[in-house]
Amino acid sequence: GNTANHRRIIFLQMELLVISQEWERASELLIEAGNLRRSALGGFLGVRFTALDALISLKVAQTSSLLGRMKWKRRAMKSMKLLRSWAKNGNVNVVHSIHIL
């Protein structure tokens, strides 16, 4: 219903912000959206969200203060660890995402 569509819209907004390299706004949207992975996004969007989460977190960490850098890197590593575990368990569709990060 409306909740699923709202989540998809947030996800698409995040993708557009990443494409335009608006990392600060993307990080704000990431925090505002919460954990979309737990939501009923489905397999494909859940994997894409995890990769976007890691990418946004890494880019924001580059420009953050020391404490902010640690926070964002920890968040990125958590997403990257999840992607690696999916790849290790046989999901070949996430291997390219790991290489991008």
JSON list of C-alpha atoms in Angstrom, two decimals:
[
{"chain": "A", "resi": 1, "resn": "GLY", "atom": "CA", "xyz": [0.00, 0.00, 0.00]},
{"chain": "A", "resi": 2, "resn": "ASN", "atom": "CA", "xyz": [1.02, 3.53, 0.75]},
{"chain": "A", "resi": 3, "resn": "THR", "atom": "CA", "xyz": [3.80, 2.53, 3.15]},
{"chain": "A", "resi": 4, "resn": "ALA", "atom": "CA", "xyz": [5.54, 0.38, 0.55]},
{"chain": "A", "resi": 5, "resn": "ASN", "atom": "CA", "xyz": [5.25, 3.15, -2.06]},
{"chain": "A", "resi": 6, "resn": "HIS", "atom": "CA", "xyz": [6.59, 5.70, 0.42]},
{"chain": "A", "resi": 7, "resn": "ARG", "atom": "CA", "xyz": [9.63, 3.47, 1.06]},
{"chain": "A", "resi": 8, "resn": "ARG", "atom": "CA", "xyz": [10.25, 3.10, -2.66]},
{"chain": "A", "resi": 9, "resn": "ILE", "atom": "CA", "xyz": [10.08, 6.87, -3.12]},
{"chain": "A", "resi": 10, "resn": "ILE", "atom": "CA", "xyz": [12.61, 7.40, -0.31]},
{"chain": "A", "resi": 11, "resn": "PHE", "atom": "CA", "xyz": [14.87, 4.81, -1.91]},
{"chain": "A", "resi": 12, "resn": "LEU", "atom": "CA", "xyz": [14.64, 6.47, -5.33]},
{"chain": "A", "resi": 13, "resn": "GLN", "atom": "CA", "xyz": [15.35, 9.88, -3.79]},
{"chain": "A", "resi": 14, "resn": "MET", "atom": "CA", "xyz": [18.47, 8.43, -2.19]},
{"chain": "A", "resi": 15, "resn": "GLU", "atom": "CA", "xyz": [19.61, 7.03, -5.53]},
{"chain": "A", "resi": 16, "resn": "LEU", "atom": "CA", "xyz": [19.11, 10.41, -7.22]},
{"chain": "A", "resi": 17, "resn": "LEU", "atom": "CA", "xyz": [21.06, 12.17, -4.48]},
{"chain": "A", "resi": 18, "resn": "VAL", "atom": "CA", "xyz": [23.91, 9.69, -4.90]},
{"chain": "A", "resi": 19, "resn": "ILE", "atom": "CA", "xyz": [23.93, 10.18, -8.68]},
{"chain": "A", "resi": 20, "resn": "SER", "atom": "CA", "xyz": [24.13, 13.95, -8.18]},
{"chain": "A", "resi": 21, "resn": "GLN", "atom": "CA", "xyz": [26.73, 13.47, -5.41]},
{"chain": "A", "resi": 22, "resn": "GLU", "atom": "CA", "xyz": [24.70, 15.35, -2.80]},
{"chain": "A", "resi": 23, "resn": "TRP", "atom": "CA", "xyz": [26.18, 13.33, 0.05]},
{"chain": "A", "resi": 24, "resn": "GLU", "atom": "CA", "xyz": [25.01, 15.50, 2.96]},
{"chain": "A", "resi": 25, "resn": "ARG", "atom": "CA", "xyz": [21.38, 15.48, 1.82]},
{"chain": "A", "resi": 26, "resn": "ALA", "atom": "CA", "xyz": [21.63, 11.75, 1.08]},
{"chain": "A", "resi": 27, "resn": "SER", "atom": "CA", "xyz": [22.92, 11.13, 4.62]},
{"chain": "A", "resi": 28, "resn": "GLU", "atom": "CA", "xyz": [20.04, 13.19, 6.07]},
{"chain": "A", "resi": 29, "resn": "LEU", "atom": "CA", "xyz": [17.56, 11.13, 4.09]},
{"chain": "A", "resi": 30, "resn": "LEU", "atom": "CA", "xyz": [19.32, 7.93, 5.16]},
{"chain": "A", "resi": 31, "resn": "ILE", "atom": "CA", "xyz": [18.92, 8.85, 8.82]},
{"chain": "A", "resi": 32, "resn": "GLU", "atom": "CA", "xyz": [15.35, 10.05, 8.32]},
{"chain": "A", "resi": 33, "resn": "ALA", "atom": "CA", "xyz": [14.34, 6.85, 6.51]},
{"chain": "A", "resi": 34, "resn": "GLY", "atom": "CA", "xyz": [15.65, 4.53, 9.21]},
{"chain": "A", "resi": 35, "resn": "ASN", "atom": "CA", "xyz": [16.40, 0.93, 8.36]},
{"chain": "A", "resi": 36, "resn": "LEU", "atom": "CA", "xyz": [14.61, 0.30, 5.08]},
{"chain": "A", "resi": 37, "resn": "ARG", "atom": "CA", "xyz": [16.27, -3.11, 4.95]},
{"chain": "A", "resi": 38, "resn": "ARG", "atom": "CA", "xyz": [14.00, -4.30, 7.77]},
{"chain": "A", "resi": 39, "resn": "SER", "atom": "CA", "xyz": [10.97, -3.09, 5.87]},
{"chain": "A", "resi": 40, "resn": "ALA", "atom": "CA", "xyz": [9.22, -5.19, 3.30]},
{"chain": "A", "resi": 41, "resn": "LEU", "atom": "CA", "xyz": [11.29, -3.88, 0.38]},
{"chain": "A", "resi": 42, "resn": "GLY", "atom": "CA", "xyz": [11.99, -7.27, -1.05]},
{"chain": "A", "resi": 43, "resn": "GLY", "atom": "CA", "xyz": [15.29, -8.85, -1.94]},
{"chain": "A", "resi": 44, "resn": "PHE", "atom": "CA", "xyz": [16.46, -6.62, -4.78]},
{"chain": "A", "resi": 45, "resn": "LEU", "atom": "CA", "xyz": [15.71, -3.29, -3.12]},
{"chain": "A", "resi": 46, "resn": "GLY", "atom": "CA", "xyz": [17.06, -4.53, 0.21]},
{"chain": "A", "resi": 47, "resn": "VAL", "atom": "CA", "xyz": [20.40, -5.33, -1.40]},
{"chain": "A", "resi": 48, "resn": "ARG", "atom": "CA", "xyz": [20.45, -2.01, -3.27]},
{"chain": "A", "resi": 49, "resn": "PHE", "atom": "CA", "xyz": [19.61, -0.13, -0.07]},
{"chain": "A", "resi": 50, "resn": "THR", "atom": "CA", "xyz": [22.45, -1.88, 1.77]},
{"chain": "A", "resi": 51, "resn": "ALA", "atom": "CA", "xyz": [24.93, -0.91, -0.95]},
{"chain": "A", "resi": 52, "resn": "LEU", "atom": "CA", "xyz": [23.67, 2.69, -1.00]},
{"chain": "A", "resi": 53, "resn": "ASP", "atom": "CA", "xyz": [23.87, 2.82, 2.80]},
{"chain": "A", "resi": 54, "resn": "ALA", "atom": "CA", "xyz": [27.52, 1.78, 2.67]},
{"chain": "A", "resi": 55, "resn": "LEU", "atom": "CA", "xyz": [28.39, 4.16, -0.18]},
{"chain": "A", "resi": 56, "resn": "ILE", "atom": "CA", "xyz": [26.70, 7.19, 1.42]},
{"chain": "A", "resi": 57, "resn": "SER", "atom": "CA", "xyz": [28.25, 6.40, 4.78]},
{"chain": "A", "resi": 58, "resn": "LEU", "atom": "CA", "xyz": [31.75, 6.13, 3.31]},
{"chain": "A", "resi": 59, "resn": "LYS", "atom": "CA", "xyz": [31.43, 9.40, 1.40]},
{"chain": "A", "resi": 60, "resn": "VAL", "atom": "CA", "xyz": [30.06, 11.32, 4.40]},
{"chain": "A", "resi": 61, "resn": "ALA", "atom": "CA", "xyz": [32.82, 9.89, 6.61]},
{"chain": "A", "resi": 62, "resn": "GLN", "atom": "CA", "xyz": [35.40, 11.53, 4.32]},
{"chain": "A", "resi": 63, "resn": "THR", "atom": "CA", "xyz": [34.19, 15.02, 5.21]},
{"chain": "A", "resi": 64, "resn": "SER", "atom": "CA", "xyz": [33.12, 14.49, 8.83]},
{"chain": "A", "resi": 65, "resn": "SER", "atom": "CA", "xyz": [34.85, 15.36, 12.07]},
{"chain": "A", "resi": 66, "resn": "LEU", "atom": "CA", "xyz": [36.72, 12.63, 13.92]},
{"chain": "A", "resi": 67, "resn": "LEU", "atom": "CA", "xyz": [33.69, 11.41, 15.90]},
{"chain": "A", "resi": 68, "resn": "GLY", "atom": "CA", "xyz": [31.42, 11.69, 12.89]},
{"chain": "A", "resi": 69, "resn": "ARG", "atom": "CA", "xyz": [33.97, 9.86, 10.76]},
{"chain": "A", "resi": 70, "resn": "MET", "atom": "CA", "xyz": [34.07, 6.97, 13.20]},
{"chain": "A", "resi": 71, "resn": "LYS", "atom": "CA", "xyz": [30.27, 6.79, 13.34]},
{"chain": "A", "resi": 72, "resn": "TRP", "atom": "CA", "xyz": [29.85, 6.80, 9.55]},
{"chain": "A", "resi": 73, "resn": "LYS", "atom": "CA", "xyz": [32.68, 4.32, 8.95]},
{"chain": "A", "resi": 74, "resn": "ARG", "atom": "CA", "xyz": [31.17, 1.94, 11.51]},
{"chain": "A", "resi": 75, "resn": "ARG", "atom": "CA", "xyz": [27.82, 2.18, 9.73]},
{"chain": "A", "resi": 76, "resn": "ALA", "atom": "CA", "xyz": [29.49, 1.57, 6.34]},
{"chain": "A", "resi": 77, "resn": "MET", "atom": "CA", "xyz": [31.42, -1.43, 7.65]},
{"chain": "A", "resi": 78, "resn": "LYS", "atom": "CA", "xyz": [28.21, -2.95, 9.03]},
{"chain": "A", "resi": 79, "resn": "SER", "atom": "CA", "xyz": [26.55, -2.73, 5.60]},
{"chain": "A", "resi": 80, "resn": "MET", "atom": "CA", "xyz": [29.65, -4.00, 3.82]},
{"chain": "A", "resi": 81, "resn": "LYS", "atom": "CA", "xyz": [29.89, -6.96, 6.20]},
{"chain": "A", "resi": 82, "resn": "LEU", "atom": "CA", "xyz": [26.27, -7.80, 5.41]},
{"chain": "A", "resi": 83, "resn": "LEU", "atom": "CA", "xyz": [26.95, -7.61, 1.66]},
{"chain": "A", "resi": 84, "resn": "ARG", "atom": "CA", "xyz": [30.00, -9.86, 2.04]},
{"chain": "A", "resi": 85, "resn": "SER", "atom": "CA", "xyz": [27.99, -12.41, 4.01]},
{"chain": "A", "resi": 86, "resn": "TRP", "atom": "CA", "xyz": [25.35, -12.49, 1.27]},
{"chain": "A", "resi": 87, "resn": "ALA", "atom": "CA", "xyz": [28.07, -13.01, -1.35]},
{"chain": "A", "resi": 88, "resn": "LYS", "atom": "CA", "xyz": [29.68, -15.75, 0.75]},
{"chain": "A", "resi": 89, "resn": "ASN", "atom": "CA", "xyz": [26.31, -17.49, 1.04]},
{"chain": "A", "resi": 90, "resn": "GLY", "atom": "CA", "xyz": [26.03, -17.67, -2.74]},
{"chain": "A", "resi": 91, "resn": "ASN", "atom": "CA", "xyz": [24.31, -14.45, -3.80]},
{"chain": "A", "resi": 92, "resn": "VAL", "atom": "CA", "xyz": [26.37, -13.54, -6.87]},
{"chain": "A", "resi": 93, "resn": "ASN", "atom": "CA", "xyz": [24.27, -10.43, -7.46]},
{"chain": "A", "resi": 94, "resn": "VAL", "atom": "CA", "xyz": [26.03, -8.52, -4.67]},
{"chain": "A", "resi": 95, "resn": "VAL", "atom": "CA", "xyz": [29.63, -9.19, -5.71]},
{"chain": "A", "resi": 96, "resn": "HIS", "atom": "CA", "xyz": [29.78, -6.15, -8.00]},
{"chain": "A", "resi": 97, "resn": "SER", "atom": "CA", "xyz": [28.48, -3.93, -5.18]},
{"chain": "A", "resi": 98, "resn": "ILE", "atom": "CA", "xyz": [31.31, -5.07, -2.94]},
{"chain": "A", "resi": 99, "resn": "HIS", "atom": "CA", "xyz": [33.85, -4.21, -5.63]},
{"chain": "A", "resi": 100, "resn": "ILE", "atom": "CA", "xyz": [32.38, -0.75, -6.08]},
{"chain": "A", "resi": 101, "resn": "LEU", "atom": "CA", "xyz": [32.75, -0.04, -2.38]}
]
